[in-house]
Short mmCIF file of C-alpha atoms and ligand atoms in Angstrom, two decimals:
data_model
loop_
_atom_site.label_atom_id
_atom_site.label_comp_id
_atom_site.label_asym_id
_atom_site.label_seq_id
_atom_site.Cartn_x
_atom_site.Cartn_y
_atom_site.Cartn_z
CA UNK A 1 98.15 96.49 123.68
CA UNK A 2 98.42 98.69 120.54
CA UNK A 3 95.68 101.24 119.93
CA UNK A 4 93.72 100.72 116.73
CA UNK A 5 91.77 103.67 115.28
CA UNK A 6 89.72 104.18 112.13
CA UNK A 7 90.01 107.51 110.29
CA UNK A 8 88.23 109.18 107.38
CA UNK A 9 90.16 110.61 104.44
CA UNK A 10 90.07 114.09 105.96
CA UNK A 11 91.23 112.80 109.33
CA UNK A 12 94.08 110.90 107.65
CA UNK A 13 95.52 114.10 106.12
CA UNK A 14 99.07 114.68 107.32
CA UNK A 15 99.73 111.07 108.29
CA UNK A 16 101.66 110.36 105.08
CA UNK A 17 105.17 110.67 106.62
CA UNK A 18 104.33 107.97 109.20
CA UNK A 19 102.54 105.82 106.63
CA UNK A 20 105.57 106.09 104.34
CA UNK A 21 107.84 104.97 107.17
CA UNK A 22 105.78 101.82 107.74
CA UNK A 23 105.45 101.34 103.98
CA UNK A 24 109.25 101.42 103.57
CA UNK A 25 109.72 98.87 106.36
CA UNK A 26 107.14 96.52 104.84
CA UNK A 27 107.24 96.99 101.05
CA UNK A 28 110.56 98.83 100.61
CA UNK A 29 111.30 102.51 100.01
CA UNK A 30 109.12 104.14 97.37
CA UNK A 31 111.16 105.47 94.45
CA UNK A 32 109.60 108.94 94.54
CA UNK A 33 107.72 110.10 97.66
CA UNK A 34 106.04 113.03 95.87
CA UNK A 35 104.77 110.73 93.14
CA UNK A 36 103.53 108.23 95.74
CA UNK A 37 101.76 111.04 97.63
CA UNK A 38 99.97 112.25 94.50
CA UNK A 39 99.18 108.99 92.73
CA UNK A 40 98.52 106.72 95.71
CA UNK A 41 97.97 108.51 99.01
CA UNK A 42 96.04 111.63 97.99
CA UNK A 43 94.18 109.88 95.21
CA UNK A 44 92.98 107.05 97.43
CA UNK A 45 92.32 109.29 100.43
CA UNK A 46 89.94 111.43 98.40
CA UNK A 47 87.83 108.51 97.14
CA UNK A 48 84.31 107.86 98.40
CA UNK A 49 84.18 105.45 101.27
CA UNK A 50 87.88 105.81 102.11
CA UNK A 51 88.89 104.67 105.57
CA UNK A 52 92.32 104.26 107.12
CA UNK A 53 92.99 102.09 110.16
CA UNK A 54 96.21 102.57 112.10
CA UNK A 55 97.80 100.62 114.95
CA UNK A 56 100.07 102.43 117.39
CA UNK A 57 102.08 101.56 120.45
CA UNK A 58 103.46 104.47 122.50
CA UNK A 59 102.64 106.79 119.60
CA UNK A 60 104.75 104.79 117.12
CA UNK A 61 102.82 103.57 114.08
CA UNK A 62 103.12 99.77 113.82
CA UNK A 63 100.81 99.13 110.92
CA UNK A 64 97.94 100.36 108.78
CA UNK A 65 95.18 99.23 106.47
CA UNK A 66 93.06 101.21 104.05
CA UNK A 67 90.33 100.83 101.49
CA UNK A 68 87.56 102.71 99.68
CA UNK A 69 84.54 102.18 97.48
CA UNK A 70 85.73 100.70 94.20
CA UNK A 71 84.10 101.65 90.90
CA UNK A 72 84.57 100.83 87.22
CA UNK A 73 86.75 103.47 85.61
CA UNK A 74 89.25 103.30 88.46
CA UNK A 75 92.64 101.81 87.72
CA UNK A 76 92.39 98.64 89.85
CA UNK A 77 88.81 97.75 88.91
CA UNK A 78 89.55 98.06 85.21
CA UNK A 79 92.88 96.25 85.52
CA UNK A 80 91.31 93.28 87.33
CA UNK A 81 88.40 93.20 84.94
CA UNK A 82 90.85 92.95 82.02
CA UNK A 83 93.00 90.36 83.79
CA UNK A 84 90.34 87.93 85.01
CA UNK A 85 87.20 89.02 83.18
CA UNK A 86 83.94 87.26 83.78
CA UNK A 87 84.87 85.60 87.07
CA UNK A 88 84.73 88.95 88.87
CA UNK A 89 82.35 90.94 86.67
CA UNK A 90 79.45 90.62 89.09
CA UNK A 91 81.65 91.73 91.97
CA UNK A 92 83.06 94.93 90.51
CA UNK A 93 81.41 98.31 91.05
CA UNK A 94 80.26 99.63 94.40
CA UNK A 95 82.38 97.05 96.19
CA UNK A 96 84.66 97.84 99.13
CA UNK A 97 88.20 97.66 97.88
CA UNK A 98 90.54 96.35 100.55
CA UNK A 99 93.69 98.05 99.29
CA UNK A 100 96.51 97.92 101.83
CA UNK A 101 97.43 95.95 104.93
CA UNK A 102 100.87 96.25 106.50
CA UNK A 103 102.48 95.56 109.87
CA UNK A 104 106.16 96.36 110.49
CA UNK A 105 108.26 93.18 110.77
CA UNK A 106 109.12 93.45 114.46
CA UNK A 107 105.45 93.84 115.46
CA UNK A 108 104.11 90.82 113.54
CA UNK A 109 102.57 87.71 115.04
CA UNK A 110 100.85 89.62 117.84
CA UNK A 111 97.38 89.88 116.32
CA UNK A 112 97.82 93.43 114.95
CA UNK A 113 97.23 92.46 111.32
CA UNK A 114 93.98 90.76 112.23
CA UNK A 115 92.83 93.73 114.30
CA UNK A 116 93.59 96.09 111.40
CA UNK A 117 91.71 93.83 109.01
CA UNK A 118 88.69 93.49 111.27
CA UNK A 119 88.50 97.24 111.92
CA UNK A 120 88.76 98.02 108.21
CA UNK A 121 85.75 95.85 107.28
CA UNK A 122 83.70 96.54 110.43
CA UNK A 123 80.19 97.90 109.81
CA UNK A 124 80.66 98.40 106.07
CA UNK A 125 77.42 98.94 104.16
CA UNK A 126 78.83 97.55 100.88
CA UNK A 127 77.48 94.20 99.71
CA UNK A 128 80.84 92.88 98.54
CA UNK A 129 84.54 93.41 99.16
CA UNK A 130 87.49 92.66 96.88
CA UNK A 131 91.26 92.53 97.21
CA UNK A 132 94.26 91.24 95.34
CA UNK A 133 97.07 89.37 97.01
CA UNK A 134 99.59 86.59 96.57
CA UNK A 135 98.27 83.30 95.14
CA UNK A 136 100.39 81.32 97.61
CA UNK A 137 98.24 79.60 100.21
CA UNK A 138 101.04 79.73 102.81
CA UNK A 139 101.44 83.52 102.55
CA UNK A 140 100.62 85.10 105.96
CA UNK A 141 98.20 87.61 104.43
CA UNK A 142 96.40 84.88 102.46
CA UNK A 143 96.05 82.80 105.61
CA UNK A 144 94.64 85.82 107.43
CA UNK A 145 92.14 86.53 104.63
CA UNK A 146 91.13 82.87 104.17
CA UNK A 147 90.39 82.56 107.87
CA UNK A 148 88.31 85.76 107.74
CA UNK A 149 85.76 84.72 105.13
CA UNK A 150 87.59 85.74 101.94
CA UNK A 151 87.48 83.28 99.05
CA UNK A 152 89.56 82.99 95.89
CA UNK A 153 87.66 84.30 92.85
CA UNK A 154 90.42 84.05 90.24
CA UNK A 155 94.16 83.88 89.81
CA UNK A 156 96.19 86.00 87.40
CA UNK A 157 99.77 86.82 86.49
CA UNK A 158 102.45 84.51 87.82
CA UNK A 159 101.46 84.50 91.47
CA UNK A 160 98.46 86.72 92.14
CA UNK A 161 94.82 86.18 93.03
CA UNK A 162 91.64 88.17 93.50
CA UNK A 163 89.76 87.37 96.68
CA UNK A 164 86.18 88.36 97.47
CA UNK A 165 84.08 88.48 100.58
CA UNK A 166 80.33 88.85 100.81
CA UNK A 167 79.51 91.50 103.40
CA UNK A 168 75.73 91.72 103.29
C1 LIG B 1 100.06 89.97 106.56
C2 LIG B 1 100.43 90.76 107.80
C3 LIG B 1 99.72 92.11 107.77
C4 LIG B 1 100.01 90.00 109.05
O1 LIG B 1 100.26 90.83 110.18
P1 LIG B 1 100.43 90.19 111.66
O2 LIG B 1 100.27 91.31 112.61
O3 LIG B 1 101.66 89.38 111.75
O4 LIG B 1 99.15 89.23 111.70
P2 LIG B 1 98.47 88.58 113.00
O5 LIG B 1 99.48 88.38 114.07
O6 LIG B 1 97.26 89.37 113.33
O7 LIG B 1 98.02 87.17 112.44
C5 LIG B 1 96.82 87.08 111.72
C6 LIG B 1 96.81 85.84 110.88
O8 LIG B 1 97.76 85.96 109.82
C7 LIG B 1 98.29 84.66 109.53
N1 LIG B 1 99.73 84.72 109.81
C8 LIG B 1 100.40 85.69 110.47
N2 LIG B 1 101.72 85.41 110.46
C9 LIG B 1 101.88 84.27 109.78
C10 LIG B 1 103.01 83.49 109.40
N3 LIG B 1 104.25 83.85 109.73
N4 LIG B 1 102.80 82.37 108.67
C11 LIG B 1 101.56 82.01 108.32
N5 LIG B 1 100.43 82.71 108.65
C12 LIG B 1 100.61 83.82 109.37
C13 LIG B 1 97.60 83.68 110.45
O9 LIG B 1 96.44 83.23 109.76
C14 LIG B 1 97.18 84.57 111.60
O10 LIG B 1 96.05 84.09 112.26
P3 LIG B 1 96.21 83.18 113.57
O11 LIG B 1 97.11 83.94 114.50
O12 LIG B 1 94.80 83.04 114.06
O13 LIG B 1 96.83 81.90 113.11
C15 LIG B 1 101.97 91.00 107.86
O14 LIG B 1 102.60 89.74 107.78
C16 LIG B 1 102.52 91.89 106.78
O15 LIG B 1 102.52 93.12 106.90
N6 LIG B 1 102.99 91.27 105.67
C17 LIG B 1 103.62 92.00 104.57
C18 LIG B 1 102.64 92.84 103.83
C19 LIG B 1 101.53 92.05 103.19
O16 LIG B 1 101.72 90.94 102.72
N7 LIG B 1 100.35 92.69 103.16
C20 LIG B 1 99.19 92.13 102.53
C21 LIG B 1 99.21 92.48 101.10
S1 LIG B 1 97.76 91.87 100.28
#
């Protein structure tokens, strides 16, 4: 049974090589690792409320999830506000932003994604959580979210949606 742990931003320092390995297996190689480290990893890791959840088997990282407290003025909050406007206005600001969820292909279908998800949202004090994902109802991540209390708030682009979940 893989070990699932939750880490703060400080505790997550130095995990970027392993995260990048999983990232490449799930989303494809990043074009520029230094740019990714500065504009994604370090930026997100330093945000208030950041938490990283990792799943490991025999020390090998199989998957991760992370999120932080989202605020207006941050890229994603402002982007979503522009894209879908009033349907999410009451949700944005002080929400928990569920940013990443990834399990390497050969470890899928064993409950790891759900464990990562559940650990990431466990005991949050935020009132609301938000994420963006595929708009396809048969997408594995969408099925996971829909069966975990997330609801569609709006769709945007060609194939994207914003989902929200009331936490408190
Ligand atoms: C989404 C993802 C994290 C699921 O990881 P996983 O470890 O396979 O998930 P689990 O085994 O815990 O399954 C959890 C739920 O996901 C859904 N699911 C998983 N695999 C599925 C599949 N092949 N088809 C449809 N639904 C699926 C089911 O709802 C499942 O719940 P159930 O077992 O009670 O039916 C994984 O597929 C992944 O990394 N996908 C690519 C990255 C991605 O899409 N991330 C989310 C971006 S928003």
